[in-house]
Coordinates of C-alpha atoms in Angstrom, one line a residue:
Chain A
M1 CA 15.8 -27.0 32.4
S2 CA 13.0 -28.1 33.9
W3 CA 9.0 -26.3 32.9
T4 CA 6.1 -26.0 34.6
P5 CA 3.3 -28.3 33.9
E6 CA 1.1 -24.7 32.8
Q7 CA 4.6 -23.7 31.0
L8 CA 4.9 -27.2 29.3
E9 CA 0.8 -26.5 28.1
A10 CA 1.6 -23.3 26.8
F11 CA 4.4 -24.7 24.6
L12 CA 2.4 -27.6 23.9
V13 CA -0.4 -25.6 22.6
R14 CA 2.5 -23.5 20.3
R15 CA 3.5 -26.3 19.0
R16 CA 0.5 -27.7 17.5
R17 CA -0.6 -24.5 15.9
R18 CA 3.1 -23.8 14.4
N19 CA 2.3 -27.6 13.2
V20 CA -0.4 -26.7 12.2
A21 CA 0.3 -23.9 10.4
I22 CA 3.3 -25.1 8.3
A23 CA 0.7 -28.2 7.1
V24 CA -1.7 -25.2 5.6
V25 CA 1.2 -23.6 4.1
L26 CA 2.6 -26.4 3.0
A27 CA -0.9 -27.8 1.4
A28 CA -1.1 -24.3 -0.3
M29 CA 1.7 -24.0 -1.6
V30 CA 1.1 -28.0 -3.7
I31 CA -2.3 -26.2 -4.8
L32 CA -0.2 -22.4 -6.1
F33 CA 2.4 -24.3 -8.3
Y34 CA -0.7 -27.1 -9.7
A35 CA -2.6 -23.5 -10.3
I36 CA 0.7 -22.2 -11.9
T37 CA 1.1 -25.2 -13.9
I38 CA -2.4 -25.7 -15.2
G39 CA -2.5 -22.1 -16.0
R40 CA 0.4 -22.2 -17.9
M41 CA 0.1 -25.6 -19.8
S42 CA -3.2 -24.3 -21.0
A43 CA -1.2 -20.7 -22.1
Chain B
M1 CA 12.9 -23.6 23.8
Q2 CA 11.3 -21.7 26.5
A3 CA 7.5 -21.0 27.3
G4 CA 7.1 -17.3 27.1
P5 CA 3.7 -15.6 28.1
A6 CA 3.0 -13.2 24.7
A7 CA 2.7 -15.5 22.0
A8 CA 1.1 -14.8 18.6
D9 CA -1.7 -15.7 17.4
W10 CA -2.3 -15.4 13.7
R11 CA -4.1 -11.8 13.8
D12 CA -0.9 -10.4 14.8
W13 CA 1.0 -12.6 11.5
L14 CA -1.5 -10.7 9.9
A15 CA -1.8 -7.7 11.5
L16 CA 2.4 -7.4 10.3
L17 CA 1.1 -6.9 7.1
K18 CA -0.6 -4.4 6.4
P19 CA -4.1 -6.3 5.3
R20 CA -5.1 -2.1 4.3
V21 CA -2.3 -1.2 2.3
M22 CA -2.3 -4.3 0.9
S23 CA -6.5 -4.5 0.2
L24 CA -5.4 -1.2 -2.2
A25 CA -2.4 -3.0 -4.1
I26 CA -4.6 -5.8 -4.8
F27 CA -7.5 -3.1 -6.4
S28 CA -5.2 -1.2 -8.2
A29 CA -2.9 -3.9 -9.7
L30 CA -6.4 -5.9 -10.2
C31 CA -7.4 -2.8 -12.1
G32 CA -3.8 -2.7 -14.2
M33 CA -4.2 -6.3 -15.2
L34 CA -8.0 -5.7 -16.4
A35 CA -7.2 -2.5 -18.0
A36 CA -3.9 -3.7 -20.2
P37 CA -4.6 -5.5 -23.7
G38 CA -4.1 -9.8 -23.9
S39 CA -5.3 -11.9 -21.2
L40 CA -4.0 -14.4 -18.7
H41 CA -5.2 -17.4 -17.4
P42 CA -8.0 -16.9 -14.8
A43 CA -5.4 -19.6 -12.8
L44 CA -3.0 -17.4 -13.2
A45 CA -4.3 -13.7 -12.8
V46 CA -5.1 -14.9 -9.7
V47 CA -1.6 -16.5 -8.7
A48 CA -0.5 -13.1 -10.0
I49 CA -2.8 -11.0 -7.4
L50 CA -1.8 -12.8 -5.0
M51 CA 1.3 -12.8 -5.0
I52 CA 1.3 -9.1 -5.8
A53 CA -0.7 -8.6 -2.3
V54 CA 2.1 -10.7 -0.5
G55 CA 4.6 -8.9 -2.2
A56 CA 3.1 -5.7 -0.7
G57 CA 2.0 -7.3 2.5
A58 CA 6.0 -8.4 2.8
A59 CA 7.3 -4.8 2.6
G60 CA 4.4 -3.6 5.2
A61 CA 6.1 -6.3 7.3
F62 CA 9.9 -4.9 6.4
N63 CA 8.5 -1.3 7.2
Q64 CA 7.4 -2.5 10.4
W65 CA 10.7 -4.3 11.1
I66 CA 12.4 -1.3 10.8
E67 CA 9.7 1.2 13.0
A68 CA 9.4 -0.9 16.2
D69 CA 10.6 1.6 18.0
L70 CA 9.3 4.3 17.1
D71 CA 6.0 2.1 17.0
A72 CA 6.7 1.3 20.4
R73 CA 6.8 5.5 21.1
M74 CA 3.5 6.2 19.5
R75 CA -0.3 5.5 21.0
R76 CA -1.5 4.9 17.7
T77 CA 0.6 2.3 16.7
A78 CA 2.2 0.8 20.6
S79 CA -0.1 -1.8 19.8
R80 CA 1.6 -3.8 16.7
P81 CA 2.5 -6.9 17.1
L82 CA 6.1 -6.2 16.8
A83 CA 6.3 -2.3 19.3
S84 CA 4.3 -4.1 21.5
G85 CA 6.8 -7.0 21.2
R86 CA 4.7 -10.4 21.1
I87 CA 6.3 -11.1 17.7
P88 CA 10.1 -11.2 17.7
A89 CA 12.3 -8.9 16.2
D90 CA 14.0 -11.6 13.9
E91 CA 11.1 -13.8 13.5
A92 CA 9.2 -10.5 11.6
L93 CA 12.2 -10.2 9.7
A94 CA 12.7 -13.8 8.3
F95 CA 8.5 -13.5 7.5
A96 CA 9.3 -10.1 5.3
M97 CA 12.1 -11.9 3.2
I98 CA 10.1 -15.6 3.1
L99 CA 7.1 -14.0 1.8
A100 CA 9.8 -11.3 -0.7
V101 CA 10.9 -14.0 -2.0
G102 CA 8.3 -16.2 -2.3
A103 CA 6.2 -13.6 -3.9
V104 CA 8.9 -12.2 -6.4
T105 CA 10.0 -16.1 -7.7
T106 CA 6.3 -17.2 -7.4
L107 CA 5.2 -14.5 -9.7
A108 CA 8.0 -15.3 -12.3
L109 CA 7.3 -18.6 -12.6
A110 CA 3.2 -17.4 -12.8
T111 CA 3.7 -14.5 -15.6
N112 CA 7.2 -12.9 -16.6
L113 CA 10.3 -12.2 -15.4
V114 CA 9.5 -8.0 -16.3
A115 CA 6.1 -8.1 -13.2
A116 CA 8.5 -10.2 -10.8
G117 CA 11.4 -7.4 -11.1
V118 CA 8.8 -4.0 -11.1
L119 CA 7.2 -6.6 -7.6
A120 CA 10.6 -7.1 -5.9
L121 CA 11.3 -2.7 -6.9
G122 CA 9.0 -2.2 -5.3
I123 CA 9.0 -3.9 -1.9
L124 CA 13.2 -2.6 -1.9
F125 CA 11.8 0.7 -2.8
Y126 CA 9.3 1.2 0.1
A127 CA 11.0 -0.7 2.0
I128 CA 14.5 1.4 2.3
V129 CA 14.3 4.2 -0.2
Y130 CA 11.2 5.2 1.8
T131 CA 11.0 4.0 4.6
I132 CA 14.9 4.1 6.2
W133 CA 16.3 6.8 3.8
L134 CA 13.5 9.2 3.0
K135 CA 10.7 9.3 6.4
P136 CA 12.4 10.5 9.1
R137 CA 15.2 12.8 7.3
T138 CA 12.2 15.0 4.8
P139 CA 9.0 17.0 4.6
Q140 CA 8.3 15.2 1.4
N141 CA 8.7 11.7 2.5
I142 CA 4.9 11.6 1.5
V143 CA 5.8 12.6 -2.3
I144 CA 8.2 10.0 -2.4
G145 CA 6.4 7.4 -0.5
G146 CA 3.7 7.9 -3.0
A147 CA 5.6 5.9 -5.6
A148 CA 6.1 3.3 -3.6
G149 CA 2.5 3.0 -3.6
A150 CA 2.3 3.2 -7.5
F151 CA 3.4 0.1 -8.5
P152 CA 1.4 -2.5 -8.2
P153 CA -1.0 -1.4 -11.3
V154 CA 2.1 -1.2 -13.3
I155 CA 2.8 -4.9 -12.0
G156 CA -0.6 -6.3 -12.9
W157 CA -0.4 -4.7 -17.1
A158 CA 3.7 -6.3 -17.1
A159 CA 1.8 -9.5 -15.5
V160 CA -0.2 -9.5 -18.4
T161 CA 1.9 -7.9 -21.1
G162 CA 5.1 -8.5 -19.9
D163 CA 6.5 -4.7 -21.0
V164 CA 6.0 -1.6 -19.4
T165 CA 4.2 1.1 -21.8
L166 CA 3.0 4.6 -21.8
M167 CA -0.5 3.9 -20.1
P168 CA 0.6 2.1 -17.3
V169 CA 3.8 4.6 -16.6
L170 CA 0.4 7.1 -16.6
L171 CA -1.5 4.6 -14.1
F172 CA 2.0 5.0 -12.1
L173 CA 1.6 9.0 -12.5
I174 CA -1.6 8.7 -11.1
I175 CA -1.4 7.0 -7.9
F176 CA 1.5 8.8 -7.5
L177 CA 0.3 12.3 -7.7
W178 CA -2.9 11.2 -5.8
T179 CA -0.8 10.8 -2.9
P180 CA 0.6 13.9 -1.0
P181 CA -2.8 15.6 -1.8
H182 CA -4.4 12.2 -0.5
F183 CA -1.8 12.6 2.5
W184 CA -1.4 16.1 3.2
A185 CA -5.6 16.7 3.5
L186 CA -5.1 14.1 6.2
A187 CA -1.7 15.3 8.1
L188 CA -3.6 18.7 8.1
F189 CA -6.3 17.7 11.0
V190 CA -4.0 15.3 12.5
A191 CA -0.6 17.6 12.5
P192 CA -0.6 17.5 16.5
D193 CA -0.1 13.4 16.1
Y194 CA 2.4 13.6 14.0
A195 CA 3.8 16.3 15.9
R196 CA 3.9 14.7 18.8
A197 CA 5.6 11.4 16.9
G198 CA 8.1 13.8 15.9
I199 CA 7.2 12.8 12.2
P200 CA 8.1 15.5 9.6
M201 CA 5.3 16.0 8.1
L202 CA 4.8 19.0 6.2
P203 CA 1.6 21.1 8.4
V204 CA 4.0 20.3 10.9
T205 CA 7.3 21.8 9.7
H206 CA 6.0 24.5 7.4
G207 CA 2.7 24.7 9.0
P208 CA -1.4 24.6 6.5
F209 CA -0.7 27.3 4.6
A210 CA 1.8 26.4 2.8
T211 CA 0.3 22.5 2.4
R212 CA -2.6 23.6 1.0
R213 CA -1.0 25.7 -1.2
Q214 CA 1.4 22.2 -2.1
I215 CA -2.5 20.3 -2.8
W216 CA -3.3 22.1 -5.1
R217 CA -0.2 22.4 -6.9
Y218 CA -0.6 18.8 -7.0
A219 CA -4.3 18.4 -7.8
L220 CA -4.1 20.3 -10.7
A221 CA -1.1 17.5 -11.8
L222 CA -3.2 15.1 -10.6
V223 CA -6.0 15.7 -13.4
A224 CA -3.5 16.6 -15.9
A225 CA -2.5 13.1 -15.8
S226 CA -5.5 11.6 -14.7
L227 CA -6.3 13.5 -18.7
A228 CA -4.0 12.4 -20.5
P229 CA -4.4 8.7 -21.1
W230 CA -8.1 10.1 -23.5
P231 CA -5.9 12.5 -25.7
L232 CA -3.0 9.5 -26.1
G233 CA -5.6 7.6 -27.1
L234 CA -4.9 5.2 -24.7
A235 CA -9.0 4.9 -23.1
G236 CA -12.0 6.4 -24.8
A237 CA -14.1 8.6 -24.2
L238 CA -16.1 7.1 -21.5
Y239 CA -13.2 7.1 -19.4
G240 CA -11.9 11.1 -20.5
M241 CA -15.5 12.4 -19.8
V242 CA -15.9 10.8 -16.0
A243 CA -12.2 11.5 -15.6
A244 CA -13.1 15.1 -16.3
G245 CA -16.1 15.2 -14.6
L246 CA -13.8 13.5 -11.3
G247 CA -11.5 15.8 -11.8
A248 CA -12.9 19.1 -11.8
A249 CA -14.9 17.5 -8.3
F250 CA -11.4 17.2 -7.0
L251 CA -10.4 21.0 -8.2
L252 CA -13.5 22.3 -6.5
L253 CA -12.4 21.1 -3.7
A254 CA -8.5 21.2 -3.4
W255 CA -9.6 25.1 -3.8
R256 CA -11.8 25.3 -1.0
V257 CA -8.8 23.7 1.4
R258 CA -6.3 26.5 -0.6
V259 CA -8.3 29.1 0.2
S260 CA -9.7 27.9 3.9
K261 CA -7.8 30.3 6.7
V262 CA -8.7 27.2 9.4
T263 CA -5.5 27.1 11.5
E264 CA -8.1 24.7 14.2
P265 CA -7.4 21.2 13.6
R266 CA -10.5 20.1 15.1
A267 CA -12.7 22.6 12.3
M268 CA -11.0 21.6 9.2
A269 CA -14.2 20.8 7.3
E270 CA -12.6 21.3 3.8
E271 CA -9.6 18.6 4.5
K272 CA -11.9 16.0 5.3
A273 CA -13.9 16.2 2.9
L274 CA -11.4 16.4 0.0
F275 CA -9.4 13.2 2.5
R276 CA -13.0 11.3 1.7
F277 CA -13.2 12.2 -2.0
S278 CA -10.1 11.1 -3.0
I279 CA -10.3 7.6 -1.7
L280 CA -13.8 7.8 -3.8
Y281 CA -11.6 9.2 -6.6
L282 CA -9.6 6.8 -7.1
F283 CA -11.6 3.7 -7.2
L284 CA -13.6 4.9 -9.9
L285 CA -11.2 6.5 -11.7
F286 CA -9.5 2.9 -11.8
A287 CA -12.8 1.6 -12.6
V288 CA -14.4 3.9 -15.2
L289 CA -10.5 2.6 -17.4
V290 CA -11.3 -1.0 -16.4
V291 CA -14.9 -0.9 -18.1
D292 CA -13.8 1.8 -21.0
A293 CA -10.6 -0.5 -22.0
W294 CA -13.9 -3.7 -22.2
V295 CA -15.6 -0.8 -24.3
M296 CA -12.7 0.0 -26.6
A297 CA -12.0 -3.6 -26.9

């Protein structure tokens, strides 16, 4: 399967956006579970 | 892997969650949480509200996944991300399932199993009982739909107390009884849109006069339910007096709708007035409930 340069560029942009989204979700989950742990320990 | 032209961006994924519905869920859950006796660590309270919002969003995503074909046929909803094809159906379903399971699990970890269980029940109720089963089949759809929207204050309350007592049941009942007059007032003046879409809303199937009678009956039941916490000793005089004033205004507007003879949707001023006031009514009623709970405490 061969892509045109425009298709390849669009794919790379989408992959970059997905990677950023996954990083943001993982960071948010770290913060979320940290908050739950702190809250549970203080309760 | 394909490099398709219509890639969804973050706004499409957010739209999939129905943010306006989420905002009502956040507000009513927060009120349930603040009115409940007891306290919750602020970090856990923030997580709980966030998970209730995510759970409501997941229910909205399930709803759009189920109704994608119908949405594509209606002008008002044709541009939704699923209906327009910007988000593939299988990705939307996976997104909704991950959010639903994640929200219920995280709420259980942050608060308790009762709150998480009611959240799971609310999501399933909205997606299956309302969207799949009742909405396309009966003009009473909005009555049952009201139950789906009435779960958040119960979840908020349960997150703090760990149980579901009479007061959260009354909060559930207030939203449940508020939904029909609120949506039927709207449905009266947008009935032609619903008729074109083939949705069996009450004004379409039974006409404006039968709908107005139903609005009046539900308004009476709503005001009775909203006043109940006061004589039952679950709320104070501040709440009782404000609820009585708001209820009198609601009944006045509902009565004007009841006796209206207008059949042209664009001329339905009384219905539009009731619809606008009903939003303010619910907001003020829940707000004063919280203030009253703090005063009583």
